[in-house]
Coordinates of C-alpha atoms in Angstrom, one line a residue:
M1 CA 109.8 98.9 42.7
S2 CA 106.9 98.5 45.1
V3 CA 107.1 96.4 48.2
P4 CA 104.5 93.6 48.4
N5 CA 101.8 94.2 51.0
S6 CA 102.6 90.9 52.6
I7 CA 106.2 92.0 53.3
L8 CA 105.0 95.4 54.7
T9 CA 102.5 93.6 56.9
M10 CA 105.2 91.2 58.2
L11 CA 107.7 94.1 58.9
A12 CA 104.9 96.1 60.7
G13 CA 104.1 93.0 62.8
I14 CA 107.7 92.5 63.8
A15 CA 108.1 96.2 64.7
L16 CA 104.8 96.1 66.7
T17 CA 106.0 93.0 68.6
L18 CA 109.4 94.5 69.4
V19 CA 108.0 97.8 70.6
S20 CA 105.3 96.0 72.7
L21 CA 107.9 93.7 74.3
W22 CA 110.3 96.5 75.1
Y23 CA 107.7 98.8 76.7
G24 CA 106.0 95.9 78.5
H25 CA 109.2 95.3 80.4
N26 CA 110.4 98.9 80.7
H27 CA 107.3 100.9 81.7
G28 CA 108.6 101.8 85.1
L29 CA 105.1 101.9 86.6
M30 CA 105.7 99.5 89.5
P31 CA 107.5 100.3 92.8
V32 CA 110.5 98.3 94.0
A33 CA 109.8 94.6 94.5
A34 CA 110.4 93.8 98.2
S35 CA 109.0 90.2 98.5
A36 CA 109.6 86.8 97.0
E37 CA 106.0 86.9 95.7
A38 CA 106.4 90.2 93.9
S39 CA 108.3 88.9 90.9
A40 CA 105.5 86.6 89.8
V41 CA 103.0 89.5 90.1
D42 CA 105.3 91.7 88.1
D43 CA 105.6 89.1 85.4
L44 CA 101.8 89.0 85.1
F45 CA 101.6 92.8 85.0
N46 CA 104.4 93.0 82.4
T47 CA 102.6 90.4 80.2
M48 CA 99.4 92.4 80.4
M49 CA 101.3 95.6 79.6
T50 CA 102.9 94.0 76.6
I51 CA 99.6 92.8 75.2
S52 CA 97.9 96.2 76.0
T53 CA 100.6 98.1 74.3
G54 CA 100.4 96.0 71.1
L55 CA 96.7 96.3 71.0
F56 CA 96.8 100.0 71.6
I57 CA 99.3 100.7 68.8
L58 CA 97.5 98.4 66.4
V59 CA 94.1 99.9 67.0
Q60 CA 95.3 103.5 67.0
G61 CA 97.6 102.8 64.0
V62 CA 94.7 101.5 61.9
L63 CA 92.5 104.5 62.9
I64 CA 95.3 107.0 61.9
I65 CA 96.1 105.3 58.7
S66 CA 92.4 105.0 57.8
A67 CA 91.8 108.7 58.6
I68 CA 94.7 109.7 56.3
R69 CA 94.3 107.3 53.5
Y70 CA 90.5 107.4 53.2
R71 CA 90.0 111.1 53.9
R72 CA 87.7 113.2 51.7
R73 CA 89.6 114.6 48.8
K74 CA 89.2 118.2 47.7
D75 CA 86.1 118.9 45.6
D76 CA 85.0 115.2 46.1
N77 CA 81.3 115.3 47.3
T78 CA 80.5 111.8 46.3
D79 CA 79.2 109.1 48.7
G80 CA 81.6 106.5 50.0
P81 CA 81.3 102.8 48.9
P82 CA 78.6 100.9 50.8
V83 CA 80.1 98.4 53.3
H84 CA 77.7 95.9 54.9
G85 CA 80.2 94.0 57.2
N86 CA 82.9 91.4 57.0
V87 CA 82.0 88.2 58.8
P88 CA 85.6 86.7 58.9
L89 CA 86.9 90.1 60.3
E90 CA 84.2 90.2 63.0
I91 CA 85.0 86.6 64.0
L92 CA 88.7 87.5 64.2
W93 CA 88.3 90.5 66.4
T94 CA 86.0 88.6 68.7
A95 CA 88.1 85.5 69.0
I96 CA 91.4 87.2 69.6
P97 CA 90.2 89.1 72.7
A98 CA 88.5 86.0 74.0
V99 CA 91.7 84.0 73.7
I100 CA 93.7 86.8 75.4
V101 CA 91.3 87.1 78.3
L102 CA 91.2 83.3 78.8
G103 CA 95.0 83.1 78.7
I104 CA 95.5 85.8 81.2
S105 CA 92.8 84.3 83.5
V106 CA 94.6 80.9 83.5
Y107 CA 98.0 82.7 84.1
S108 CA 96.5 84.7 87.0
F109 CA 95.0 81.5 88.5
E110 CA 98.4 79.8 88.4
I111 CA 100.2 82.7 90.1
Y112 CA 97.5 83.0 92.8
N113 CA 97.8 79.3 93.5
S114 CA 101.6 79.4 93.6
M115 CA 101.4 82.2 96.2
G116 CA 99.1 80.1 98.4
G117 CA 95.9 82.0 97.7
L118 CA 93.9 78.8 96.9
D119 CA 94.6 77.1 100.3
P120 CA 95.1 79.8 103.0
M121 CA 94.4 77.2 105.7
A122 CA 97.3 74.9 104.7
S123 CA 99.4 76.1 107.7
H124 CA 96.7 78.0 109.5
D125 CA 96.1 77.6 113.2
H126 CA 92.5 76.5 113.3
S127 CA 92.0 77.5 116.9
R128 CA 92.1 81.2 115.7
M129 CA 88.7 80.5 114.1
Q130 CA 86.9 79.6 117.3
M131 CA 84.1 81.9 118.2
A132 CA 85.4 82.5 121.7
K133 CA 88.6 84.0 120.2
M134 CA 87.0 86.5 117.8
P135 CA 88.4 90.0 118.1
P136 CA 86.5 92.6 120.1
G137 CA 83.7 94.3 118.2
S138 CA 83.1 91.3 116.0
A139 CA 79.5 90.8 114.7
I140 CA 78.1 87.3 115.1
A141 CA 74.8 86.3 113.7
A142 CA 72.6 84.1 116.0
P143 CA 68.9 83.5 116.7
L144 CA 67.2 85.7 119.2
P145 CA 66.4 84.0 122.6
G146 CA 62.9 82.7 122.8
E147 CA 62.3 82.3 119.0
A148 CA 60.4 79.1 118.1
G149 CA 62.6 76.2 117.4
E150 CA 65.7 78.1 118.4
T151 CA 67.9 78.3 121.4
S152 CA 70.0 81.1 122.8
Q153 CA 73.2 79.1 122.7
M154 CA 76.1 80.2 120.5
P155 CA 77.2 78.0 117.6
P156 CA 79.8 75.4 118.7
A157 CA 83.4 76.6 118.5
G158 CA 85.5 75.0 115.8
P159 CA 87.1 75.4 112.4
R160 CA 83.9 76.1 110.6
L161 CA 85.1 79.2 108.7
V162 CA 87.8 79.3 106.2
A163 CA 90.5 82.0 106.5
V164 CA 90.6 84.5 103.6
G165 CA 93.9 85.6 102.1
I166 CA 97.2 84.3 101.0
G167 CA 98.4 81.3 103.0
A168 CA 101.4 79.0 102.6
S169 CA 102.6 78.3 99.0
P170 CA 102.5 74.7 97.8
D171 CA 106.2 74.3 98.7
E172 CA 105.6 75.6 102.2
Q173 CA 102.4 73.8 103.1
G174 CA 102.5 72.1 106.4
K175 CA 105.4 74.3 107.7
Q176 CA 105.0 77.0 110.2
A177 CA 106.1 80.5 109.3
D178 CA 109.4 81.8 110.8
L179 CA 107.5 84.8 112.3
T180 CA 103.8 85.3 113.1
V181 CA 102.4 88.7 113.7
E182 CA 98.9 89.4 114.9
V183 CA 97.6 92.5 113.1
T184 CA 94.6 94.5 114.3
G185 CA 93.0 97.3 112.2
L186 CA 91.0 99.9 114.0
Q187 CA 89.9 103.5 113.3
F188 CA 92.4 104.8 112.4
A189 CA 95.6 102.8 113.1
W190 CA 97.3 99.5 112.7
I191 CA 98.5 97.6 115.8
F192 CA 101.1 94.8 115.4
N193 CA 101.5 92.2 118.2
Y194 CA 104.5 89.9 118.2
G195 CA 102.9 87.1 120.2
E196 CA 104.9 85.5 123.0
S197 CA 107.6 88.1 122.8
G198 CA 105.1 90.6 124.5
V199 CA 106.0 93.3 122.0
T200 CA 103.3 95.5 120.5
S201 CA 104.1 98.2 117.9
G202 CA 102.4 100.7 115.7
E203 CA 105.0 99.9 113.0
L204 CA 105.5 96.6 111.2
H205 CA 109.1 95.4 111.7
L206 CA 110.1 92.3 109.8
P207 CA 113.3 90.4 109.0
A208 CA 114.4 90.0 105.4
G209 CA 114.7 86.4 104.1
R210 CA 112.3 84.9 106.7
E211 CA 108.8 83.6 106.0
V212 CA 106.2 85.9 107.7
Q213 CA 102.6 85.3 108.4
L214 CA 100.2 88.2 109.3
N215 CA 97.0 87.1 111.1
I216 CA 94.7 90.0 110.4
A217 CA 91.6 91.2 112.2
A218 CA 89.5 94.3 112.5
S219 CA 87.9 95.7 115.7
D220 CA 85.3 97.9 114.1
V221 CA 84.8 98.2 110.4
I222 CA 86.5 96.7 107.3
H223 CA 90.0 97.9 106.6
A224 CA 92.6 96.7 104.0
L225 CA 96.3 96.3 104.7
W226 CA 98.2 97.2 101.6
V227 CA 102.0 97.4 101.0
P228 CA 102.6 98.1 97.3
E229 CA 106.2 96.9 97.4
L230 CA 105.0 93.4 98.5
R231 CA 102.4 93.3 95.7
L232 CA 99.9 92.1 98.4
K233 CA 96.7 93.5 99.8
Q234 CA 94.3 91.9 102.3
D235 CA 91.1 93.1 103.9
A236 CA 90.7 93.1 107.7
I237 CA 87.1 92.0 108.3
P238 CA 85.3 92.2 111.7
G239 CA 84.5 88.7 112.9
R240 CA 86.5 87.0 110.1
A241 CA 90.1 85.9 110.2
T242 CA 92.2 86.9 107.2
E243 CA 95.9 86.3 106.6
L244 CA 98.9 87.1 104.5
R245 CA 102.0 84.9 104.2
F246 CA 105.0 86.1 102.4
K247 CA 108.8 86.4 102.5
P248 CA 110.3 90.0 102.5
T249 CA 113.5 90.1 100.5
K250 CA 114.8 93.6 100.5
A251 CA 115.6 95.7 103.6
G252 CA 114.0 99.1 103.5
D253 CA 111.3 101.4 104.8
Y254 CA 107.9 101.0 103.1
A255 CA 104.4 102.5 103.5
V256 CA 101.6 100.5 105.0
V257 CA 98.3 101.9 103.7
C258 CA 94.6 101.2 104.4
A259 CA 93.1 100.6 101.0
E260 CA 89.5 100.4 102.2
L261 CA 87.4 103.5 102.9
C262 CA 86.9 103.1 106.7
G263 CA 85.8 106.5 107.9
S264 CA 86.4 110.2 108.0
Y265 CA 90.2 109.8 108.8
H266 CA 90.8 106.9 106.4
G267 CA 93.4 108.9 104.5
S268 CA 95.6 109.2 107.6
M269 CA 95.5 105.4 108.4
R270 CA 99.1 104.9 107.4
T271 CA 102.2 103.5 109.0
R272 CA 105.5 101.9 108.1
M273 CA 106.8 98.5 107.3
I274 CA 110.5 98.4 108.1
V275 CA 112.3 95.3 106.8
H276 CA 115.6 94.7 108.6
T277 CA 118.4 92.3 108.1
P278 CA 117.9 89.2 110.4
E279 CA 120.5 90.5 112.8
E280 CA 119.0 94.0 113.0
F281 CA 115.5 92.5 113.5
D282 CA 116.6 90.3 116.4
S283 CA 118.3 93.3 118.0
W284 CA 115.2 95.5 117.5
L285 CA 112.9 92.8 119.0
A286 CA 115.3 92.4 122.0
S287 CA 115.3 96.2 122.6
Q288 CA 111.5 96.3 122.4
Q289 CA 111.2 93.5 124.9
E290 CA 113.4 95.4 127.3
V291 CA 111.3 98.5 126.9
A292 CA 108.1 96.5 127.3
S293 CA 109.3 95.0 130.6
S294 CA 110.7 98.2 131.9
E295 CA 108.9 100.0 134.7
N296 CA 110.8 103.2 134.1
L297 CA 108.3 105.9 133.2
E298 CA 110.7 107.8 131.0
R299 CA 111.2 104.7 128.8
A300 CA 107.5 103.7 128.6
V301 CA 105.9 103.8 125.2
A302 CA 102.7 105.3 126.6
V303 CA 101.1 106.1 129.9
S304 CA 97.7 107.3 131.0
P305 CA 97.7 111.0 131.9
A306 CA 95.1 110.1 134.6
N307 CA 97.8 108.3 136.6
L308 CA 100.2 111.3 136.5
S309 CA 100.6 114.2 138.9
D310 CA 100.4 117.7 137.6
G311 CA 104.2 117.9 137.7
E312 CA 104.8 114.7 135.9
F313 CA 102.3 115.6 133.2
L314 CA 103.9 119.0 132.6
A315 CA 107.5 117.8 132.8
P316 CA 108.0 117.2 129.1
Y317 CA 106.8 120.7 128.4
A318 CA 108.7 122.5 131.1
A319 CA 111.6 123.8 129.1
E320 CA 109.3 124.9 126.3
M321 CA 107.1 126.8 128.7
G322 CA 109.9 128.4 130.6
I323 CA 108.9 126.7 133.9
E324 CA 111.7 125.9 136.4
K325 CA 112.2 122.5 137.9
Q326 CA 111.6 123.8 141.4
T327 CA 108.2 125.1 140.4
L328 CA 107.2 121.6 139.0
E329 CA 108.4 119.9 142.2
Q330 CA 105.9 122.0 144.1
L331 CA 103.1 120.3 142.1
H332 CA 104.2 116.8 143.1
P333 CA 101.9 115.1 145.7
S334 CA 104.8 114.3 148.0
H335 CA 105.6 118.0 148.2
H336 CA 102.1 118.9 149.3
A337 CA 102.1 116.0 151.8
A338 CA 105.4 117.3 153.3
H339 CA 104.1 120.8 153.4
H340 CA 101.0 119.8 155.3
A341 CA 103.0 117.7 157.7
G342 CA 105.2 120.6 158.5
N343 CA 102.2 122.7 159.3

C-alpha cells in the first residue's frame, strides 16, 4: 500500500520543523550571556537560526532528491522534458523570503527599542555634548577666519548633537544609572574613569545587578568597544559622544575587544571586563581610591621615570641583575650630596 503524497509532505514538514526548532535553540554558537539585554538578542539570534536551518534543509533536500530521482538513467540519451517556468512557484519562493525578512526586521526593531537604542538621550546628560567638553583630539568643522559672510566664532555650546548608542530602556527612562563610567579609546588601549571617585583603570570593573552607563569617547581615531558576553558593541567616535547602558547579571571575567580597525596594533587593543558581586565591587572601588590617594611610591600605579633617581629606577631590577642594595644607595642623590659635603 502506497502512502499518499499529502501524508508524506505533512510528515516531512513536521520533521523539518522539529529539527529546525531543536537546532535553533541548541546550536551552542553564542558565548555565555552576562547582561539583562543578552537574552533578547539571543532570542532573535535563535529565531534566525531556526528559520535558516529549516530553509537550508529544505533547499538542500530538494536538490539531493532531485539529483537522485531525476538523474540520467543508463543508456538514456534522450532530452529532458522542456520546462518553461511555473508562475505560482515563482510567486511563492519570492513571497516567503519577503515575509521572513519583514518579520525579522520588525522583531529586530522591537528588541532595539526595548534596549533603549531608539532614544539614547532619554537619561543622557546633555552637558556632555557641549563643544567645550569634547575630548582631546576631537575634530570640529568650522569656517575659516576671514571668509566672506562667516565669523571665526565656534558654534554655540548646547545639546545640538544626539548621542549614539544604547540608552535607557523604556522602563528606565528618566532614571539615572547606578554607575556611570567615562570610557576613552585611544591607540591602543581603553581607559575607564569612575568619575567623582577619582579612580582610573585600564580594566572595566562593574557590579552585577546594577544599571551601568558607559559614556564613550575617542581621542584619536574610531574604535569600537565590544564585549561579546553582553551582546553589545558601540563605536568610540572622535568628537561625538556615544554610550552604552546595560545591566551586567553574571559575575565573571570577560574580554573587552576593539572591533574597529584602528591602526597597526589594533589586534592588541584588548582588556578585561570584570563583573563583581556588589560587595566585591564596593571593596574594589574603595581599595582603588586608597591607592589613588596614596603618595607611597611603591603603591603607585605608574610614575614617570624622569622623576626617579638612577637608584629608584633600577630598584625593581636589582635582584634580577645581582646588584646589591648598597650599590644602589650610592646612586641616590642624597648619597652624592653627603659625599661632596664630606669632601
